[in-house]
């Protein structure tokens, strides 16, 4: 194939089976190589194995050997993504805009978290993530990764979405309700772009807490052409039983991520998290908090992106050590019943108060399965349930009614 002299900078190498979505949970992983140049001229020689992008033989890919010049390989990185990116790989590689950078970040975060969870799951069972790559007719798409009925994780979802199109008046009104002031055309629609990663991990053991994280980037184009952008996100922990050491570790890890950028961010976003993840009709918080922020458009787009990147990269070190410590501890039926009651509270918050759920359901072409991925497989409601005074359950409830300064408890 002497005519094959142009090697795409984005090279997809098939890692597993040929299907992107399988009932058994196995999935294709893609190795994506980025080069410092948009195209790389080369001669085909033996010794370097790549996948000839765009060339196929039957159902399998054709492998080619190529010698790539050292100067084009000087700035390469090779993340393993869970599926082929939503945006064309050549477009992502050539672009330096925030849309492309955010998509690459969330692809990597998704893959890193899924790999970390599969490694934990492999210690007790053999469940893998089911990978579902989907497209949205209105524009964009996403990759939903879900692990269900595992031995360590009862249900774990790690989703990314890259969507664009026009926001309907209902979604615009929801944004205006929190202080956004947009100039819209006569029809009330608003062109938008959104990219984000969202995850909720429900473990099987009541001793292991649930974690939620979400990091996103948003752009809208007003009727006069003005472009507004902002970031949002956060990470929070929801234990069924209180282990102070675990909660301090979790908050300390998030604080370290914030302090790299500004020491005032953690206390500000910790309080925002406590206030946001409150269940008003219960008079309690959903969990023990973490950090939460929205509408972040300062001090600059670059600095805001770096902050979001630091927070997203803190998820694994904040959570995995807790899982390793707690997942083998024994528990009984009473602990399981309490865990299901707490998951009932989780459902109440997500369906009644969560802005992300409301926004998703109001967006045209909404993918319900991905939006409701956050809900647990099982939950429980009991009439007038009240834990016994002095019990571990009562101690947990007291913390949920009165949020603490966890970092200050060290």
PDB file of C-alpha atoms in Angstrom, residues 20-267:
ATOM      1  CA  UNK A  20     -19.760  -0.918  20.741  1.00  0.00           C
ATOM      2  CA  UNK A  21     -22.684  -2.219  22.809  1.00  0.00           C
ATOM      3  CA  UNK A  22     -22.973  -5.773  24.056  1.00  0.00           C
ATOM      4  CA  UNK A  23     -25.362  -7.526  26.393  1.00  0.00           C
ATOM      5  CA  UNK A  24     -22.508  -9.101  28.299  1.00  0.00           C
ATOM      6  CA  UNK A  25     -20.972  -5.782  29.168  1.00  0.00           C
ATOM      7  CA  UNK A  26     -17.744  -6.074  27.179  1.00  0.00           C
ATOM      8  CA  UNK A  27     -16.976  -3.100  25.023  1.00  0.00           C
ATOM      9  CA  UNK A  28     -14.641  -1.649  22.480  1.00  0.00           C
ATOM     10  CA  UNK A  29     -11.939   0.605  23.888  1.00  0.00           C
ATOM     11  CA  UNK A  30     -10.202   2.972  21.515  1.00  0.00           C
ATOM     12  CA  UNK A  31      -6.604   4.095  21.734  1.00  0.00           C
ATOM     13  CA  UNK A  32      -6.486   7.588  20.304  1.00  0.00           C
ATOM     14  CA  UNK A  33      -3.119   9.060  19.427  1.00  0.00           C
ATOM     15  CA  UNK A  34      -2.758  12.799  18.996  1.00  0.00           C
ATOM     16  CA  UNK A  35       0.128  14.281  17.058  1.00  0.00           C
ATOM     17  CA  UNK A  36       1.461  17.806  17.116  1.00  0.00           C
ATOM     18  CA  UNK A  37       0.692  18.102  13.396  1.00  0.00           C
ATOM     19  CA  UNK A  38      -2.623  17.681  11.603  1.00  0.00           C
ATOM     20  CA  UNK A  39      -1.248  15.226   9.050  1.00  0.00           C
ATOM     21  CA  UNK A  40       1.842  13.085   9.178  1.00  0.00           C
ATOM     22  CA  UNK A  41       3.722  12.105   6.055  1.00  0.00           C
ATOM     23  CA  UNK A  42       5.326   8.711   6.269  1.00  0.00           C
ATOM     24  CA  UNK A  43       6.600   5.759   4.339  1.00  0.00           C
ATOM     25  CA  UNK A  44       5.196   2.358   5.086  1.00  0.00           C
ATOM     26  CA  UNK A  45       7.870   0.270   6.753  1.00  0.00           C
ATOM     27  CA  UNK A  46       7.705  -2.704   9.112  1.00  0.00           C
ATOM     28  CA  UNK A  47       8.223  -2.200  12.801  1.00  0.00           C
ATOM     29  CA  UNK A  48       5.468   0.192  13.886  1.00  0.00           C
ATOM     30  CA  UNK A  49       1.924  -1.155  14.019  1.00  0.00           C
ATOM     31  CA  UNK A  50      -0.991   1.212  13.581  1.00  0.00           C
ATOM     32  CA  UNK A  51      -4.549   0.944  12.472  1.00  0.00           C
ATOM     33  CA  UNK A  52      -5.122   2.457   9.050  1.00  0.00           C
ATOM     34  CA  UNK A  53      -7.963   4.835   9.831  1.00  0.00           C
ATOM     35  CA  UNK A  54     -10.741   4.585   7.342  1.00  0.00           C
ATOM     36  CA  UNK A  55      -9.437   1.337   5.829  1.00  0.00           C
ATOM     37  CA  UNK A  56     -11.122  -1.930   6.578  1.00  0.00           C
ATOM     38  CA  UNK A  57     -11.210  -5.483   5.310  1.00  0.00           C
ATOM     39  CA  UNK A  58     -14.484  -7.290   5.965  1.00  0.00           C
ATOM     40  CA  UNK A  59     -15.456  -6.698   9.583  1.00  0.00           C
ATOM     41  CA  UNK A  60     -11.924  -6.287  10.843  1.00  0.00           C
ATOM     42  CA  UNK A  61      -9.507  -3.406  10.584  1.00  0.00           C
ATOM     43  CA  UNK A  62      -6.402  -3.564   8.403  1.00  0.00           C
ATOM     44  CA  UNK A  63      -3.163  -3.149  10.283  1.00  0.00           C
ATOM     45  CA  UNK A  64      -0.403  -1.151   8.700  1.00  0.00           C
ATOM     46  CA  UNK A  65       3.170  -0.528   9.671  1.00  0.00           C
ATOM     47  CA  UNK A  66       4.528   2.950   9.509  1.00  0.00           C
ATOM     48  CA  UNK A  67       7.628   4.759  10.539  1.00  0.00           C
ATOM     49  CA  UNK A  68       6.611   8.117  12.024  1.00  0.00           C
ATOM     50  CA  UNK A  69       9.159  10.877  12.179  1.00  0.00           C
ATOM     51  CA  UNK A  70      10.446  11.581  15.674  1.00  0.00           C
ATOM     52  CA  UNK A  71       9.523  15.231  15.521  1.00  0.00           C
ATOM     53  CA  UNK A  72       5.850  14.372  14.926  1.00  0.00           C
ATOM     54  CA  UNK A  73       5.848  11.982  17.868  1.00  0.00           C
ATOM     55  CA  UNK A  74       7.432  14.400  20.322  1.00  0.00           C
ATOM     56  CA  UNK A  75       4.067  15.652  21.593  1.00  0.00           C
ATOM     57  CA  UNK A  76       1.807  12.596  21.628  1.00  0.00           C
ATOM     58  CA  UNK A  77      -0.592  11.293  24.210  1.00  0.00           C
ATOM     59  CA  UNK A  78      -2.542   8.058  24.110  1.00  0.00           C
ATOM     60  CA  UNK A  79      -5.689   7.982  26.236  1.00  0.00           C
ATOM     61  CA  UNK A  80      -7.949   4.949  26.047  1.00  0.00           C
ATOM     62  CA  UNK A  81     -11.519   6.063  25.420  1.00  0.00           C
ATOM     63  CA  UNK A  82     -14.570   3.920  26.058  1.00  0.00           C
ATOM     64  CA  UNK A  83     -15.835   4.406  22.494  1.00  0.00           C
ATOM     65  CA  UNK A  84     -15.223   6.488  19.415  1.00  0.00           C
ATOM     66  CA  UNK A  85     -15.554  10.213  20.217  1.00  0.00           C
ATOM     67  CA  UNK A  86     -18.774  11.974  19.248  1.00  0.00           C
ATOM     68  CA  UNK A  87     -16.944  14.679  17.330  1.00  0.00           C
ATOM     69  CA  UNK A  88     -14.838  13.655  14.345  1.00  0.00           C
ATOM     70  CA  UNK A  89     -11.373  12.726  15.588  1.00  0.00           C
ATOM     71  CA  UNK A  90      -9.568  14.835  12.999  1.00  0.00           C
ATOM     72  CA  UNK A  91     -11.644  17.842  14.063  1.00  0.00           C
ATOM     73  CA  UNK A  92     -10.812  17.314  17.732  1.00  0.00           C
ATOM     74  CA  UNK A  93      -7.119  16.944  16.991  1.00  0.00           C
ATOM     75  CA  UNK A  94      -6.868  20.055  14.867  1.00  0.00           C
ATOM     76  CA  UNK A  95      -8.955  22.331  17.070  1.00  0.00           C
ATOM     77  CA  UNK A  96      -7.812  24.225  20.145  1.00  0.00           C
ATOM     78  CA  UNK A  97     -11.186  25.715  21.094  1.00  0.00           C
ATOM     79  CA  UNK A  98     -12.792  25.046  24.459  1.00  0.00           C
ATOM     80  CA  UNK A  99     -15.471  22.786  22.994  1.00  0.00           C
ATOM     81  CA  UNK A 100     -12.857  20.352  21.716  1.00  0.00           C
ATOM     82  CA  UNK A 101     -10.699  20.534  24.841  1.00  0.00           C
ATOM     83  CA  UNK A 102     -13.671  19.836  27.075  1.00  0.00           C
ATOM     84  CA  UNK A 103     -14.761  16.859  24.995  1.00  0.00           C
ATOM     85  CA  UNK A 104     -11.286  15.355  25.187  1.00  0.00           C
ATOM     86  CA  UNK A 105     -11.184  15.923  28.957  1.00  0.00           C
ATOM     87  CA  UNK A 106     -14.508  14.220  29.650  1.00  0.00           C
ATOM     88  CA  UNK A 107     -13.630  11.304  27.348  1.00  0.00           C
ATOM     89  CA  UNK A 108     -10.487  10.712  29.371  1.00  0.00           C
ATOM     90  CA  UNK A 109     -12.168  11.162  32.757  1.00  0.00           C
ATOM     91  CA  UNK A 110     -14.887   8.696  31.767  1.00  0.00           C
ATOM     92  CA  UNK A 111     -12.347   6.093  30.687  1.00  0.00           C
ATOM     93  CA  UNK A 112     -10.173   6.551  33.787  1.00  0.00           C
ATOM     94  CA  UNK A 113     -13.117   6.185  36.188  1.00  0.00           C
ATOM     95  CA  UNK A 114     -14.533   3.148  34.361  1.00  0.00           C
ATOM     96  CA  UNK A 115     -11.142   1.461  34.424  1.00  0.00           C
ATOM     97  CA  UNK A 116     -10.711   2.151  38.152  1.00  0.00           C
ATOM     98  CA  UNK A 117     -14.162   0.742  38.944  1.00  0.00           C
ATOM     99  CA  UNK A 118     -13.664  -2.346  36.776  1.00  0.00           C
ATOM    100  CA  UNK A 119     -10.403  -3.054  38.598  1.00  0.00           C
ATOM    101  CA  UNK A 120     -12.243  -2.920  41.938  1.00  0.00           C
ATOM    102  CA  UNK A 121     -15.078  -5.066  40.602  1.00  0.00           C
ATOM    103  CA  UNK A 122     -12.590  -7.638  39.297  1.00  0.00           C
ATOM    104  CA  UNK A 123     -11.497  -8.408  42.878  1.00  0.00           C
ATOM    105  CA  UNK A 124     -14.934  -9.901  43.598  1.00  0.00           C
ATOM    106  CA  UNK A 125     -16.531 -10.695  40.223  1.00  0.00           C
ATOM    107  CA  UNK A 126     -16.283 -10.292  36.477  1.00  0.00           C
ATOM    108  CA  UNK A 127     -18.792  -7.577  35.606  1.00  0.00           C
ATOM    109  CA  UNK A 128     -17.765  -5.007  33.012  1.00  0.00           C
ATOM    110  CA  UNK A 129     -19.295  -1.762  31.812  1.00  0.00           C
ATOM    111  CA  UNK A 130     -21.854  -1.940  29.067  1.00  0.00           C
ATOM    112  CA  UNK A 131     -20.892   0.807  26.606  1.00  0.00           C
ATOM    113  CA  UNK A 132     -23.691   2.504  24.689  1.00  0.00           C
ATOM    114  CA  UNK A 133     -22.655   5.132  22.140  1.00  0.00           C
ATOM    115  CA  UNK A 134     -25.652   7.119  20.948  1.00  0.00           C
ATOM    116  CA  UNK A 135     -26.368  10.023  18.650  1.00  0.00           C
ATOM    117  CA  UNK A 136     -28.947  12.761  18.883  1.00  0.00           C
ATOM    118  CA  UNK A 137     -30.782  13.825  15.733  1.00  0.00           C
ATOM    119  CA  UNK A 138     -30.883  17.439  16.927  1.00  0.00           C
ATOM    120  CA  UNK A 139     -27.086  17.453  17.163  1.00  0.00           C
ATOM    121  CA  UNK A 140     -24.339  15.670  19.089  1.00  0.00           C
ATOM    122  CA  UNK A 141     -24.608  12.510  21.132  1.00  0.00           C
ATOM    123  CA  UNK A 142     -23.008  10.707  24.016  1.00  0.00           C
ATOM    124  CA  UNK A 143     -21.431   7.598  25.487  1.00  0.00           C
ATOM    125  CA  UNK A 144     -23.265   5.925  28.368  1.00  0.00           C
ATOM    126  CA  UNK A 145     -21.306   3.375  30.405  1.00  0.00           C
ATOM    127  CA  UNK A 146     -23.273   1.357  32.952  1.00  0.00           C
ATOM    128  CA  UNK A 147     -22.251  -1.531  35.196  1.00  0.00           C
ATOM    129  CA  UNK A 148     -25.162  -3.302  36.886  1.00  0.00           C
ATOM    130  CA  UNK A 149     -25.510  -6.151  39.387  1.00  0.00           C
ATOM    131  CA  UNK A 150     -21.839  -6.347  40.208  1.00  0.00           C
ATOM    132  CA  UNK A 151     -20.421  -7.740  43.412  1.00  0.00           C
ATOM    133  CA  UNK A 152     -18.846  -4.431  44.464  1.00  0.00           C
ATOM    134  CA  UNK A 153     -21.088  -2.018  42.558  1.00  0.00           C
ATOM    135  CA  UNK A 154     -24.813  -2.624  42.388  1.00  0.00           C
ATOM    136  CA  UNK A 155     -25.161   0.076  39.759  1.00  0.00           C
ATOM    137  CA  UNK A 156     -22.500   2.421  38.425  1.00  0.00           C
ATOM    138  CA  UNK A 157     -23.021   4.841  35.564  1.00  0.00           C
ATOM    139  CA  UNK A 158     -20.428   7.098  33.960  1.00  0.00           C
ATOM    140  CA  UNK A 159     -21.911   9.102  31.091  1.00  0.00           C
ATOM    141  CA  UNK A 160     -20.644  11.788  28.784  1.00  0.00           C
ATOM    142  CA  UNK A 161     -22.695  13.916  26.427  1.00  0.00           C
ATOM    143  CA  UNK A 162     -21.865  16.454  23.758  1.00  0.00           C
ATOM    144  CA  UNK A 163     -25.085  18.110  22.640  1.00  0.00           C
ATOM    145  CA  UNK A 164     -25.920  21.143  20.569  1.00  0.00           C
ATOM    146  CA  UNK A 165     -28.951  22.710  18.963  1.00  0.00           C
ATOM    147  CA  UNK A 166     -31.576  25.155  20.168  1.00  0.00           C
ATOM    148  CA  UNK A 167     -32.824  25.429  23.734  1.00  0.00           C
ATOM    149  CA  UNK A 168     -36.620  25.644  23.901  1.00  0.00           C
ATOM    150  CA  UNK A 169     -38.311  28.431  25.895  1.00  0.00           C
ATOM    151  CA  UNK A 170     -38.862  26.138  28.916  1.00  0.00           C
ATOM    152  CA  UNK A 171     -35.128  25.432  29.258  1.00  0.00           C
ATOM    153  CA  UNK A 172     -34.272  29.096  28.681  1.00  0.00           C
ATOM    154  CA  UNK A 173     -36.733  30.091  31.404  1.00  0.00           C
ATOM    155  CA  UNK A 174     -35.124  27.641  33.836  1.00  0.00           C
ATOM    156  CA  UNK A 175     -31.746  29.311  33.260  1.00  0.00           C
ATOM    157  CA  UNK A 176     -33.233  32.772  33.645  1.00  0.00           C
ATOM    158  CA  UNK A 177     -34.696  31.697  36.979  1.00  0.00           C
ATOM    159  CA  UNK A 178     -31.153  31.396  38.344  1.00  0.00           C
ATOM    160  CA  UNK A 179     -30.055  34.795  37.046  1.00  0.00           C
ATOM    161  CA  UNK A 180     -29.053  34.219  33.424  1.00  0.00           C
ATOM    162  CA  UNK A 181     -30.151  37.032  31.138  1.00  0.00           C
ATOM    163  CA  UNK A 182     -30.252  36.037  27.484  1.00  0.00           C
ATOM    164  CA  UNK A 183     -31.319  37.964  24.410  1.00  0.00           C
ATOM    165  CA  UNK A 184     -33.391  35.530  22.344  1.00  0.00           C
ATOM    166  CA  UNK A 185     -35.008  35.730  18.935  1.00  0.00           C
ATOM    167  CA  UNK A 186     -38.764  36.112  18.516  1.00  0.00           C
ATOM    168  CA  UNK A 187     -39.364  32.362  18.832  1.00  0.00           C
ATOM    169  CA  UNK A 188     -37.591  32.263  22.176  1.00  0.00           C
ATOM    170  CA  UNK A 189     -35.134  29.538  21.118  1.00  0.00           C
ATOM    171  CA  UNK A 190     -31.463  29.859  21.994  1.00  0.00           C
ATOM    172  CA  UNK A 191     -28.555  28.141  20.162  1.00  0.00           C
ATOM    173  CA  UNK A 192     -26.437  26.193  22.650  1.00  0.00           C
ATOM    174  CA  UNK A 193     -23.582  23.724  23.113  1.00  0.00           C
ATOM    175  CA  UNK A 194     -23.038  21.579  26.186  1.00  0.00           C
ATOM    176  CA  UNK A 195     -20.387  18.992  27.037  1.00  0.00           C
ATOM    177  CA  UNK A 196     -20.181  17.152  30.321  1.00  0.00           C
ATOM    178  CA  UNK A 197     -19.403  13.999  32.236  1.00  0.00           C
ATOM    179  CA  UNK A 198     -21.858  12.794  34.865  1.00  0.00           C
ATOM    180  CA  UNK A 199     -21.583   9.790  37.158  1.00  0.00           C
ATOM    181  CA  UNK A 200     -23.415   8.165  40.024  1.00  0.00           C
ATOM    182  CA  UNK A 201     -21.957   5.050  41.649  1.00  0.00           C
ATOM    183  CA  UNK A 202     -24.173   2.984  43.940  1.00  0.00           C
ATOM    184  CA  UNK A 203     -22.167   0.254  45.730  1.00  0.00           C
ATOM    185  CA  UNK A 204     -23.640  -3.014  46.920  1.00  0.00           C
ATOM    186  CA  UNK A 205     -22.333  -2.807  50.490  1.00  0.00           C
ATOM    187  CA  UNK A 206     -23.997  -0.343  52.899  1.00  0.00           C
ATOM    188  CA  UNK A 207     -20.500   0.317  54.246  1.00  0.00           C
ATOM    189  CA  UNK A 208     -19.366   1.851  50.955  1.00  0.00           C
ATOM    190  CA  UNK A 209     -20.792   5.313  50.207  1.00  0.00           C
ATOM    191  CA  UNK A 210     -22.427   6.414  46.976  1.00  0.00           C
ATOM    192  CA  UNK A 211     -20.536   9.052  45.009  1.00  0.00           C
ATOM    193  CA  UNK A 212     -21.790  11.507  42.421  1.00  0.00           C
ATOM    194  CA  UNK A 213     -19.751  13.805  40.208  1.00  0.00           C
ATOM    195  CA  UNK A 214     -20.549  16.032  37.272  1.00  0.00           C
ATOM    196  CA  UNK A 215     -18.363  18.455  35.317  1.00  0.00           C
ATOM    197  CA  UNK A 216     -19.710  20.411  32.377  1.00  0.00           C
ATOM    198  CA  UNK A 217     -19.136  23.273  29.950  1.00  0.00           C
ATOM    199  CA  UNK A 218     -21.922  25.348  28.412  1.00  0.00           C
ATOM    200  CA  UNK A 219     -22.133  27.898  25.608  1.00  0.00           C
ATOM    201  CA  UNK A 220     -25.082  29.892  24.271  1.00  0.00           C
ATOM    202  CA  UNK A 221     -25.244  32.297  21.337  1.00  0.00           C
ATOM    203  CA  UNK A 222     -27.629  35.193  21.864  1.00  0.00           C
ATOM    204  CA  UNK A 223     -29.763  36.804  19.168  1.00  0.00           C
ATOM    205  CA  UNK A 224     -27.195  39.565  18.634  1.00  0.00           C
ATOM    206  CA  UNK A 225     -24.340  37.062  18.226  1.00  0.00           C
ATOM    207  CA  UNK A 226     -22.936  37.450  21.722  1.00  0.00           C
ATOM    208  CA  UNK A 227     -21.484  34.194  23.015  1.00  0.00           C
ATOM    209  CA  UNK A 228     -21.801  33.391  26.714  1.00  0.00           C
ATOM    210  CA  UNK A 229     -19.921  30.484  28.327  1.00  0.00           C
ATOM    211  CA  UNK A 230     -19.594  28.984  31.779  1.00  0.00           C
ATOM    212  CA  UNK A 231     -18.531  25.863  33.675  1.00  0.00           C
ATOM    213  CA  UNK A 232     -20.306  23.928  36.394  1.00  0.00           C
ATOM    214  CA  UNK A 233     -19.886  20.764  38.381  1.00  0.00           C
ATOM    215  CA  UNK A 234     -18.948  19.152  41.632  1.00  0.00           C
ATOM    216  CA  UNK A 235     -18.343  15.920  43.524  1.00  0.00           C
ATOM    217  CA  UNK A 236     -20.303  14.755  46.575  1.00  0.00           C
ATOM    218  CA  UNK A 237     -20.498  11.715  48.851  1.00  0.00           C
ATOM    219  CA  UNK A 238     -23.573   9.949  50.232  1.00  0.00           C
ATOM    220  CA  UNK A 239     -22.792   7.313  52.871  1.00  0.00           C
ATOM    221  CA  UNK A 240     -25.365   5.131  54.598  1.00  0.00           C
ATOM    222  CA  UNK A 241     -23.133   4.838  57.666  1.00  0.00           C
ATOM    223  CA  UNK A 242     -20.734   7.427  58.982  1.00  0.00           C
ATOM    224  CA  UNK A 243     -16.988   6.798  58.953  1.00  0.00           C
ATOM    225  CA  UNK A 244     -15.453  10.118  59.898  1.00  0.00           C
ATOM    226  CA  UNK A 245     -12.009   9.138  58.631  1.00  0.00           C
ATOM    227  CA  UNK A 246     -13.439   8.408  55.173  1.00  0.00           C
ATOM    228  CA  UNK A 247     -15.356  11.664  54.986  1.00  0.00           C
ATOM    229  CA  UNK A 248     -12.327  13.690  56.079  1.00  0.00           C
ATOM    230  CA  UNK A 249     -10.227  11.979  53.413  1.00  0.00           C
ATOM    231  CA  UNK A 250     -12.851  12.734  50.775  1.00  0.00           C
ATOM    232  CA  UNK A 251     -13.148  16.409  51.660  1.00  0.00           C
ATOM    233  CA  UNK A 252      -9.382  16.849  52.069  1.00  0.00           C
ATOM    234  CA  UNK A 253      -8.789  15.502  48.564  1.00  0.00           C
ATOM    235  CA  UNK A 254     -11.308  17.928  47.097  1.00  0.00           C
ATOM    236  CA  UNK A 255      -9.852  20.790  49.107  1.00  0.00           C
ATOM    237  CA  UNK A 256      -6.377  20.036  47.751  1.00  0.00           C
ATOM    238  CA  UNK A 257      -7.738  20.194  44.203  1.00  0.00           C
ATOM    239  CA  UNK A 258      -9.365  23.564  44.889  1.00  0.00           C
ATOM    240  CA  UNK A 259      -6.401  25.027  46.772  1.00  0.00           C
ATOM    241  CA  UNK A 260      -4.159  24.615  43.724  1.00  0.00           C
ATOM    242  CA  UNK A 261      -6.114  27.458  42.177  1.00  0.00           C
ATOM    243  CA  UNK A 262      -7.490  29.600  44.993  1.00  0.00           C
ATOM    244  CA  UNK A 263      -7.748  28.802  48.706  1.00  0.00           C
ATOM    245  CA  UNK A 264     -11.100  30.560  48.899  1.00  0.00           C
ATOM    246  CA  UNK A 265     -12.759  28.098  46.491  1.00  0.00           C
ATOM    247  CA  UNK A 266     -13.171  25.049  48.747  1.00  0.00           C
ATOM    248  CA  UNK A 267     -15.074  26.740  51.621  1.00  0.00           C
TER     249      UNK A 267
END
